Short mmCIF file of C-alpha atoms and ligand atoms in Angstrom, two decimals:
data_model
loop_
_atom_site.label_atom_id
_atom_site.label_comp_id
_atom_site.label_asym_id
_atom_site.label_seq_id
_atom_site.Cartn_x
_atom_site.Cartn_y
_atom_site.Cartn_z
CA MET A 1 80.66 2.18 -64.38
CA LEU A 2 77.00 1.77 -65.38
CA ARG A 3 74.80 4.17 -63.37
CA PHE A 4 70.97 3.93 -63.23
CA PHE A 5 68.29 6.00 -61.57
CA THR A 6 64.64 6.87 -62.30
CA ALA A 7 62.67 10.02 -61.57
CA GLY A 8 59.14 10.96 -61.87
CA GLU A 9 55.66 10.91 -60.16
CA SER A 10 52.84 8.44 -60.98
CA HIS A 11 50.60 11.43 -62.03
CA GLY A 12 53.29 13.92 -62.89
CA LYS A 13 54.40 14.80 -66.37
CA GLY A 14 56.19 11.47 -66.84
CA ILE A 15 58.51 8.73 -65.54
CA PHE A 16 62.25 9.18 -66.44
CA ALA A 17 65.06 6.77 -66.51
CA TYR A 18 68.76 7.98 -66.46
CA LEU A 19 71.60 5.61 -67.63
CA GLU A 20 75.16 6.66 -67.69
CA GLY A 21 77.96 4.49 -68.98
CA VAL A 22 76.29 2.76 -71.78
CA PRO A 23 79.01 2.38 -74.71
CA ALA A 24 78.68 4.79 -77.73
CA ASN A 25 77.81 3.57 -81.14
CA PHE A 26 74.97 1.23 -80.08
CA GLU A 27 72.11 1.38 -82.35
CA ILE A 28 68.92 1.81 -80.45
CA ASP A 29 65.87 -0.50 -81.29
CA PHE A 30 62.88 1.83 -80.44
CA ASP A 31 60.47 -0.77 -81.43
CA PHE A 32 62.11 -3.31 -78.88
CA ILE A 33 61.96 -0.73 -76.08
CA ASN A 34 58.29 -0.05 -76.90
CA SER A 35 57.42 -3.62 -77.01
CA GLU A 36 59.09 -4.15 -73.54
CA LEU A 37 56.93 -1.39 -72.11
CA ALA A 38 53.81 -3.09 -73.42
CA ARG A 39 54.89 -6.24 -71.84
CA ARG A 40 54.89 -4.67 -68.52
CA GLN A 41 51.32 -3.41 -69.06
CA ARG A 42 49.94 -6.78 -69.85
CA GLY A 43 48.59 -9.47 -67.68
CA TYR A 44 45.29 -10.87 -66.29
CA GLY A 45 44.17 -8.88 -63.14
CA ARG A 46 45.50 -5.40 -63.97
CA GLY A 47 43.34 -2.32 -63.13
CA GLY A 48 42.14 0.62 -65.04
CA ARG A 49 45.27 2.57 -65.27
CA MET A 50 46.71 0.16 -67.65
CA LYS A 51 43.91 1.16 -70.06
CA ILE A 52 44.80 4.80 -69.90
CA GLU A 53 48.59 4.50 -70.27
CA ARG A 54 50.10 3.10 -73.63
CA ASP A 55 53.71 3.69 -72.80
CA LYS A 56 56.22 4.95 -75.30
CA VAL A 57 59.79 5.83 -74.74
CA GLU A 58 61.20 9.27 -75.79
CA PHE A 59 65.03 9.71 -75.67
CA LEU A 60 65.76 13.12 -74.37
CA SER A 61 69.57 12.73 -74.22
CA GLY A 62 72.62 10.56 -75.04
CA VAL A 63 71.35 9.47 -78.36
CA ARG A 64 71.87 10.90 -81.76
CA LEU A 65 70.64 9.86 -85.10
CA GLY A 66 69.56 6.33 -83.62
CA LYS A 67 72.99 5.67 -81.94
CA THR A 68 74.22 6.04 -78.47
CA LEU A 69 76.73 8.73 -77.88
CA GLY A 70 78.28 7.51 -74.60
CA SER A 71 77.01 10.35 -72.83
CA PRO A 72 74.29 10.23 -70.09
CA ILE A 73 70.89 8.76 -71.59
CA LEU A 74 67.49 10.28 -70.38
CA MET A 75 64.66 8.45 -71.32
CA ALA A 76 61.09 9.78 -70.80
CA VAL A 77 57.87 7.67 -70.63
CA TRP A 78 55.18 10.50 -70.59
CA ASN A 79 52.04 10.07 -68.39
CA ARG A 80 49.06 10.68 -70.83
CA ASP A 81 46.92 11.25 -67.79
CA TYR A 82 48.93 14.42 -66.63
CA LYS A 83 46.58 16.63 -68.30
CA ASN A 84 43.72 15.64 -66.04
CA TRP A 85 46.13 16.09 -62.92
CA GLU A 86 47.90 19.17 -63.82
CA GLU A 87 46.20 21.32 -61.16
CA ILE A 88 47.04 18.87 -58.36
CA MET A 89 50.48 17.76 -59.68
CA LYS A 90 52.17 20.84 -61.36
CA PRO A 91 55.44 22.05 -60.33
CA GLU A 92 54.39 25.86 -60.32
CA LYS A 93 53.05 27.38 -57.15
CA GLY A 94 49.28 26.90 -56.70
CA GLU A 95 46.50 26.26 -54.08
CA LEU A 96 45.37 22.84 -53.47
CA PRO A 97 41.58 22.61 -52.88
CA LYS A 98 41.18 21.04 -49.21
CA GLU A 99 39.24 18.16 -50.55
CA LYS A 100 42.15 17.15 -52.75
CA VAL A 101 44.53 16.67 -49.81
CA VAL A 102 44.76 12.86 -48.99
CA SER A 103 44.97 12.32 -45.43
CA ARG A 104 44.26 8.64 -45.39
CA PRO A 105 47.26 6.20 -45.44
CA ARG A 106 46.80 2.90 -46.92
CA PRO A 107 48.11 -0.12 -45.11
CA GLY A 108 51.01 -1.70 -46.92
CA HIS A 109 52.03 1.22 -48.89
CA ALA A 110 54.79 3.86 -48.16
CA ASP A 111 51.96 6.11 -47.33
CA LEU A 112 52.22 6.36 -43.33
CA PRO A 113 56.04 5.88 -42.95
CA GLY A 114 56.55 8.35 -45.90
CA VAL A 115 54.56 11.15 -44.22
CA LEU A 116 56.02 10.61 -40.80
CA LYS A 117 59.58 10.65 -42.23
CA TYR A 118 59.26 13.75 -44.58
CA GLY A 119 56.81 15.81 -42.39
CA PHE A 120 53.96 15.93 -44.98
CA ASP A 121 50.43 16.43 -44.18
CA ASP A 122 49.36 15.13 -47.73
CA VAL A 123 49.74 11.45 -48.39
CA ARG A 124 49.98 12.31 -52.08
CA ASN A 125 53.47 13.74 -51.60
CA VAL A 126 54.61 10.07 -50.93
CA LEU A 127 52.25 7.84 -52.94
CA GLU A 128 52.99 9.53 -56.19
CA ARG A 129 56.60 8.46 -56.15
CA SER A 130 56.19 5.21 -54.28
CA SER A 131 53.60 4.01 -56.87
CA ALA A 132 54.75 0.90 -59.03
CA ARG A 133 54.30 3.28 -62.16
CA GLU A 134 57.93 3.94 -61.40
CA THR A 135 58.63 0.60 -62.90
CA ALA A 136 57.94 1.96 -66.49
CA GLY A 137 61.36 3.74 -66.05
CA ARG A 138 63.08 0.53 -64.90
CA VAL A 139 61.63 -1.35 -67.90
CA ALA A 140 62.52 1.36 -70.40
CA ALA A 141 66.15 1.45 -68.96
CA GLY A 142 66.26 -2.37 -68.72
CA ALA A 143 65.08 -2.82 -72.27
CA LEU A 144 67.99 -0.80 -73.59
CA CYS A 145 70.41 -3.09 -71.49
CA LYS A 146 68.66 -6.13 -72.45
CA ASP A 147 69.02 -5.26 -76.21
CA ILE A 148 72.86 -4.68 -75.84
CA LEU A 149 73.10 -7.96 -73.94
CA ARG A 150 71.04 -9.79 -76.53
CA ARG A 151 73.44 -8.68 -79.21
CA LEU A 152 76.27 -10.28 -77.24
CA GLY A 153 74.11 -13.59 -77.01
CA ILE A 154 72.80 -12.94 -73.51
CA GLU A 155 69.13 -13.62 -73.32
CA ILE A 156 66.77 -12.80 -70.49
CA GLY A 157 63.50 -13.92 -69.82
CA SER A 158 60.87 -14.61 -67.07
CA PHE A 159 57.83 -16.68 -66.21
CA VAL A 160 55.20 -16.93 -63.41
CA LEU A 161 55.38 -20.01 -60.94
CA SER A 162 52.47 -19.19 -58.75
CA ILE A 163 49.60 -16.73 -58.14
CA GLY A 164 47.78 -16.94 -54.72
CA SER A 165 47.50 -20.61 -53.86
CA VAL A 166 47.72 -21.86 -57.56
CA LYS A 167 51.11 -23.22 -58.75
CA VAL A 168 52.43 -24.22 -62.08
CA PRO A 169 52.68 -28.06 -61.66
CA ARG A 170 56.40 -28.92 -61.26
CA GLU A 171 56.31 -31.83 -63.53
CA MET A 172 55.15 -29.71 -66.32
CA ILE A 173 58.18 -27.52 -66.43
CA GLU A 174 60.94 -29.79 -64.86
CA GLY A 175 63.71 -30.53 -67.42
CA LYS A 176 62.51 -28.26 -70.04
CA GLU A 177 64.67 -25.71 -71.78
CA LEU A 178 64.39 -22.21 -70.32
CA LYS A 179 63.84 -20.51 -73.68
CA GLU A 180 61.06 -22.98 -74.43
CA LEU A 181 59.38 -22.09 -71.08
CA PHE A 182 59.70 -18.47 -71.82
CA LYS A 183 58.16 -18.79 -75.25
CA LEU A 184 55.13 -20.25 -73.68
CA ALA A 185 54.90 -17.74 -70.96
CA GLU A 186 54.80 -14.98 -73.65
CA GLU A 187 51.65 -16.63 -74.95
CA SER A 188 50.01 -16.93 -71.75
CA GLU A 189 47.68 -14.23 -70.06
CA VAL A 190 49.00 -14.96 -66.68
CA ARG A 191 52.63 -15.56 -68.03
CA ILE A 192 52.80 -19.11 -66.96
CA PRO A 193 55.14 -21.30 -68.92
CA VAL A 194 52.81 -24.08 -69.93
CA LYS A 195 50.43 -24.54 -72.70
CA ASP A 196 47.48 -25.97 -71.01
CA LYS A 197 44.06 -24.46 -70.97
CA GLU A 198 43.01 -26.10 -67.74
CA VAL A 199 46.08 -24.94 -65.69
CA GLU A 200 45.59 -21.42 -67.23
CA GLU A 201 42.10 -21.32 -66.25
CA ARG A 202 42.82 -22.17 -62.73
CA PHE A 203 45.02 -19.13 -62.49
CA LYS A 204 42.43 -16.99 -64.04
CA GLU A 205 39.87 -18.43 -61.61
CA GLU A 206 42.00 -17.56 -58.58
CA ILE A 207 42.23 -13.93 -59.90
CA ASP A 208 38.45 -13.76 -60.59
CA TRP A 209 37.82 -15.03 -57.32
CA ALA A 210 40.13 -12.30 -55.62
CA ARG A 211 38.40 -9.68 -57.71
CA LYS A 212 34.84 -10.86 -56.56
CA LYS A 213 35.80 -10.87 -53.03
CA GLY A 214 37.55 -7.53 -53.19
CA GLU A 215 40.80 -9.21 -52.40
CA SER A 216 44.16 -9.05 -53.90
CA LEU A 217 46.89 -11.60 -54.68
CA GLY A 218 50.70 -12.08 -54.90
CA GLY A 219 52.64 -14.82 -56.44
CA THR A 220 56.18 -15.99 -57.30
CA PHE A 221 58.05 -15.76 -60.72
CA LEU A 222 61.51 -16.76 -62.14
CA VAL A 223 63.80 -14.71 -64.10
CA PHE A 224 66.77 -16.32 -66.01
CA ALA A 225 69.66 -15.24 -68.01
CA THR A 226 71.41 -17.50 -70.44
CA GLY A 227 74.76 -17.11 -72.35
CA ILE A 228 76.40 -15.71 -69.33
CA PRO A 229 80.37 -15.76 -69.58
CA VAL A 230 82.32 -16.92 -66.54
CA GLY A 231 83.65 -14.34 -64.26
CA LEU A 232 80.89 -11.60 -63.88
CA GLY A 233 80.89 -10.28 -60.24
CA SER A 234 83.43 -10.92 -57.76
CA HIS A 235 83.96 -12.82 -54.43
CA THR A 236 86.40 -10.13 -53.20
CA GLN A 237 84.19 -7.56 -51.51
CA TRP A 238 80.53 -7.96 -50.39
CA ASP A 239 79.20 -5.13 -52.72
CA LYS A 240 80.79 -6.90 -55.69
CA ARG A 241 79.09 -10.20 -55.22
CA LEU A 242 76.71 -10.60 -58.18
CA ASP A 243 74.05 -12.64 -56.25
CA GLY A 244 73.93 -9.83 -53.71
CA ARG A 245 73.60 -7.17 -56.48
CA ILE A 246 70.82 -9.07 -58.25
CA ALA A 247 69.10 -9.59 -54.99
CA GLN A 248 68.91 -5.84 -54.42
CA GLY A 249 67.82 -4.98 -57.89
CA ILE A 250 64.86 -7.44 -57.58
CA MET A 251 64.08 -6.74 -53.88
CA SER A 252 63.89 -3.00 -54.71
CA ILE A 253 60.76 -3.72 -56.92
CA GLN A 254 57.62 -2.51 -55.22
CA ALA A 255 55.90 -5.36 -53.44
CA ILE A 256 58.68 -7.97 -53.82
CA LYS A 257 59.53 -9.55 -50.28
CA GLY A 258 61.59 -12.50 -51.18
CA VAL A 259 64.50 -13.43 -53.47
CA GLU A 260 66.29 -16.58 -54.15
CA ILE A 261 69.15 -17.50 -56.36
CA GLY A 262 69.17 -21.05 -57.69
CA LEU A 263 67.60 -23.59 -55.18
CA GLY A 264 67.38 -20.69 -52.59
CA PHE A 265 65.38 -21.65 -49.45
CA LYS A 266 64.78 -25.11 -50.75
CA GLY A 267 68.58 -25.69 -50.44
CA ALA A 268 68.49 -25.09 -46.74
CA GLU A 269 66.36 -28.27 -46.34
CA LEU A 270 68.59 -30.53 -48.32
CA PRO A 271 71.98 -32.30 -47.61
CA GLY A 272 75.06 -30.77 -49.33
CA SER A 273 75.18 -33.62 -51.89
CA LYS A 274 71.92 -32.65 -53.17
CA VAL A 275 72.62 -28.88 -53.40
CA HIS A 276 76.18 -28.36 -54.95
CA ASP A 277 76.93 -28.72 -58.52
CA GLU A 278 79.64 -31.26 -59.26
CA ILE A 279 82.59 -30.16 -61.70
CA PHE A 280 83.54 -32.08 -64.78
CA TYR A 281 85.89 -31.51 -67.67
CA ASN A 282 86.51 -32.64 -71.24
CA SER A 283 88.56 -31.03 -73.93
CA GLU A 284 85.56 -30.18 -76.12
CA LYS A 285 83.49 -28.45 -73.30
CA GLY A 286 86.11 -27.42 -70.92
CA PHE A 287 84.61 -27.39 -67.25
CA TYR A 288 81.12 -28.19 -67.17
CA ARG A 289 78.29 -29.07 -64.70
CA LEU A 290 75.49 -31.66 -64.97
CA THR A 291 73.24 -29.55 -62.64
CA ASN A 292 72.58 -25.77 -61.83
CA ARG A 293 71.44 -25.69 -58.45
CA ALA A 294 73.58 -22.61 -57.68
CA GLY A 295 71.59 -20.74 -60.06
CA GLY A 296 74.73 -19.71 -62.18
CA ILE A 297 76.63 -17.93 -59.31
CA GLU A 298 79.14 -19.46 -56.95
CA GLY A 299 81.11 -16.93 -54.60
CA GLY A 300 79.39 -13.92 -56.22
CA ILE A 301 80.95 -14.99 -59.44
CA THR A 302 79.18 -16.29 -62.72
CA ASN A 303 80.08 -19.86 -63.41
CA GLY A 304 78.94 -19.92 -66.87
CA GLU A 305 75.62 -21.60 -66.23
CA PRO A 306 72.33 -19.63 -66.71
CA ILE A 307 71.56 -17.25 -63.83
CA ILE A 308 68.28 -18.28 -62.21
CA VAL A 309 66.55 -15.79 -59.90
CA LYS A 310 63.05 -16.42 -58.02
CA ALA A 311 61.07 -13.91 -56.53
CA ALA A 312 58.05 -13.69 -54.19
CA MET A 313 55.58 -10.60 -54.48
CA LYS A 314 53.09 -9.72 -51.68
CA PRO A 315 49.46 -9.35 -52.48
CA ILE A 316 48.73 -5.74 -54.12
CA PRO A 317 48.03 -3.68 -50.83
CA THR A 318 45.27 -1.52 -52.34
CA LEU A 319 42.01 -3.63 -51.96
CA TYR A 320 38.51 -2.98 -52.90
CA ARG A 321 37.83 -4.72 -49.52
CA PRO A 322 38.68 -2.05 -47.09
CA LEU A 323 41.39 -2.40 -44.51
CA ARG A 324 41.59 -0.51 -41.22
CA SER A 325 43.63 2.63 -40.96
CA VAL A 326 43.83 5.99 -39.15
CA ASP A 327 43.40 9.46 -40.80
CA ILE A 328 46.48 11.45 -40.09
CA ARG A 329 44.81 14.76 -39.76
CA THR A 330 41.83 13.80 -37.45
CA LYS A 331 43.41 10.71 -36.06
CA GLU A 332 39.99 9.10 -36.51
CA PRO A 333 39.87 5.33 -37.86
CA PHE A 334 38.51 4.81 -41.11
CA GLU A 335 38.39 1.99 -43.56
CA ALA A 336 40.74 2.26 -46.75
CA SER A 337 39.45 1.35 -49.84
CA VAL A 338 40.21 2.15 -53.49
CA GLU A 339 39.55 4.18 -56.59
CA ARG A 340 41.23 1.87 -59.00
CA SER A 341 43.96 -0.90 -58.54
CA ASP A 342 45.47 -4.03 -59.80
CA VAL A 343 44.06 -7.21 -58.27
CA CYS A 344 47.25 -9.10 -59.26
CA ALA A 345 50.42 -7.88 -60.97
CA VAL A 346 52.77 -10.82 -60.74
CA PRO A 347 53.00 -11.26 -64.64
CA ALA A 348 54.04 -7.56 -64.79
CA ALA A 349 56.46 -7.70 -61.81
CA ALA A 350 58.27 -10.66 -63.78
CA VAL A 351 58.88 -8.24 -66.69
CA VAL A 352 60.26 -5.73 -64.21
CA GLY A 353 62.36 -8.40 -62.86
CA GLU A 354 63.79 -9.00 -66.11
CA ALA A 355 64.69 -5.31 -66.30
CA MET A 356 66.47 -5.23 -63.05
CA VAL A 357 68.40 -8.32 -63.96
CA ALA A 358 69.47 -6.81 -67.26
CA ILE A 359 70.67 -3.55 -65.76
CA THR A 360 72.56 -5.41 -63.00
CA LEU A 361 74.28 -7.79 -65.55
CA LEU A 362 75.18 -5.11 -68.08
CA GLY A 363 76.95 -3.22 -65.22
CA ALA A 364 78.80 -6.30 -63.96
CA LEU A 365 79.67 -7.15 -67.69
CA LEU A 366 80.99 -3.60 -68.37
CA GLU A 367 83.14 -3.99 -65.25
CA ARG A 368 84.89 -7.00 -66.63
CA TYR A 369 84.91 -5.90 -70.17
CA PRO A 370 85.18 -2.07 -70.03
CA ALA A 371 84.45 -0.47 -73.26
CA ASP A 372 83.63 3.23 -74.41
CA ASP A 373 82.52 1.86 -77.81
CA PHE A 374 80.01 -1.17 -78.60
CA LYS A 375 82.32 -2.18 -81.24
CA ARG A 376 85.12 -2.57 -78.75
CA LEU A 377 82.70 -4.24 -76.40
CA ARG A 378 82.03 -6.88 -79.09
CA GLU A 379 85.68 -7.54 -79.50
CA LEU A 380 86.45 -7.90 -75.84
CA PHE A 381 83.49 -10.00 -75.09
CA PRO A 382 84.33 -13.86 -75.17
C1 LIG B 1 54.00 -4.11 -61.50
C2 LIG B 1 53.27 -3.69 -60.28
C3 LIG B 1 51.96 -3.05 -60.10
C4 LIG B 1 51.54 -2.76 -58.96
N1 LIG B 1 50.28 -2.15 -58.93
C5 LIG B 1 49.72 -1.89 -57.75
C6 LIG B 1 48.29 -1.33 -57.69
O1 LIG B 1 47.72 -1.26 -58.78
N2 LIG B 1 47.92 -1.09 -56.61
C7 LIG B 1 48.72 -1.10 -55.33
O2 LIG B 1 48.35 -0.90 -54.24
N3 LIG B 1 50.03 -1.54 -55.29
C8 LIG B 1 50.46 -1.96 -56.44
N4 LIG B 1 51.75 -2.47 -56.65
C9 LIG B 1 52.56 -2.72 -55.36
C10 LIG B 1 52.80 -1.37 -54.51
O3 LIG B 1 53.56 -0.49 -55.46
C11 LIG B 1 53.82 -1.79 -53.32
O4 LIG B 1 53.38 -2.72 -52.70
C12 LIG B 1 53.95 -0.49 -52.45
O5 LIG B 1 54.57 0.64 -53.18
C13 LIG B 1 54.64 -0.64 -51.17
O6 LIG B 1 55.82 -1.32 -51.38
P1 LIG B 1 56.49 -2.56 -50.86
O7 LIG B 1 55.46 -3.53 -51.00
O8 LIG B 1 57.57 -2.80 -51.62
O9 LIG B 1 56.69 -2.38 -49.25
C14 LIG B 1 52.40 -2.85 -57.83
C15 LIG B 1 53.66 -3.34 -57.81
C16 LIG B 1 54.24 -3.87 -59.16
C17 LIG B 1 55.63 -4.43 -59.02
#
C-alpha cells in the first residue's frame, strides 16, 4: 500500500513529504523532482513569496546512493525564509511579542474555523499549516510517483481552461492530442494549451485587471493521464473506486471547490446516447472506444482510455481589496487586507493537480501489481 502524508508550516523550517510503499531499486531523478517544484512556482499572477523560495528537494530517508530502499521516504523542501521567522516559528520555548499575535481571521481561509476548533488565540497557529505552501510537499512526492509512472509509459500533464471570465476557445483545443496541448501549455505563462498571442494576452489582461482592482481570480484546469492499463481501482467498494479517490486527491488541494471526471456536470445536461462511450472490438486493437466521455473510468475502474479530470479553483481568498471580518480578541469589526499574496494561482494549482493524480494512480497501480522491487513492477506491468 502506498501511503502519503505531508508535514510542515509555511514559515517553519520546511515542508516535508512522507511516502511509504515505493518499490525498492528505483533510481531517483533529482533534477526531475526539482524541475517539478519549479513548475509549481511559475505562472502569471503569483505573489512575492515565489520570488523568495527557490524550492529544492532533499531526501532525508529511504534513498541510498541514488536508489530507493523500499523503506519510508522522507523528502524535505526547506523554507529559505525560515531565518527571518525563527523567533516567531521556532519549536523551542519562547515569548511571542504581543504585536506578533495574529487576531484577525481572513474570510475564505481556515483562520476562523481553525482557531475556534483548536482553541487558539493566535490565528498563525492555523494559517501556517493551512497555507498552500504545503503543496510543495505534494509536488515533491508527486514528482517521484510521476517519474515511476513515466518509466512505465504513463504520462501525466495538465493545462488551464479558464481564469476568471476568460476561457480557452473550445474550437482551439477540440480534437487535439492531449500531449500536444500539454506541450503548448508548458510554454504559456498562464498554462493555456494554445499558441496564440491574442488569447494569451486576454488571460494576462484579466489577471492585470484583478491586480489593479485589488481583486483575485480563480479558474478551471484539466489534468490527464495517458498510457493507463485497464483495471486500476475497483467497483467493489466505495473507497476503492478510482474516480472517488482521484476526486478526493484533487478536492483536497487548497481552494479547489469542484472536480469532474470526463464530461462531469456537462453530462447531466445530455441524453445518455451522447454521454456513454460505445464499445467496439477488432483482433488488432482488442476492445476499443471511439469516444472518451467517461474520462477513462467506468464503475470506478480504468477502462484503458486516458484519465481526464477537471477542477474548479475559487479566487484566492486574500485580497488587496479588504474584506470585512471580526477581530477574535476584541470582537471589533475590521477590514482584512494583505501583506503579499497571489492574485491568481490556477496554473500552479494545475501542477499540484498532476501531483495528486500521480500519487493516487501509483497507489492504485501498486495494488493491482504489488511489487517490492521496481524491476519486479516492470515485469508485472502489462
Ligand atoms: C498553488 C496555490 C497557491 C495559493 N496561493 C494563495 C495565496 O497566495 N493567498 C491566499 O490567500 N490563498 C492562496 N491559495 C488558496 C488558499 O490556500 C485556500 O483558499 C485556503 O487555504 C482555504 O482553503 P479552501 O479554499 O480549500 O477552503 C493558494 C492555493 C493554491 C492551490
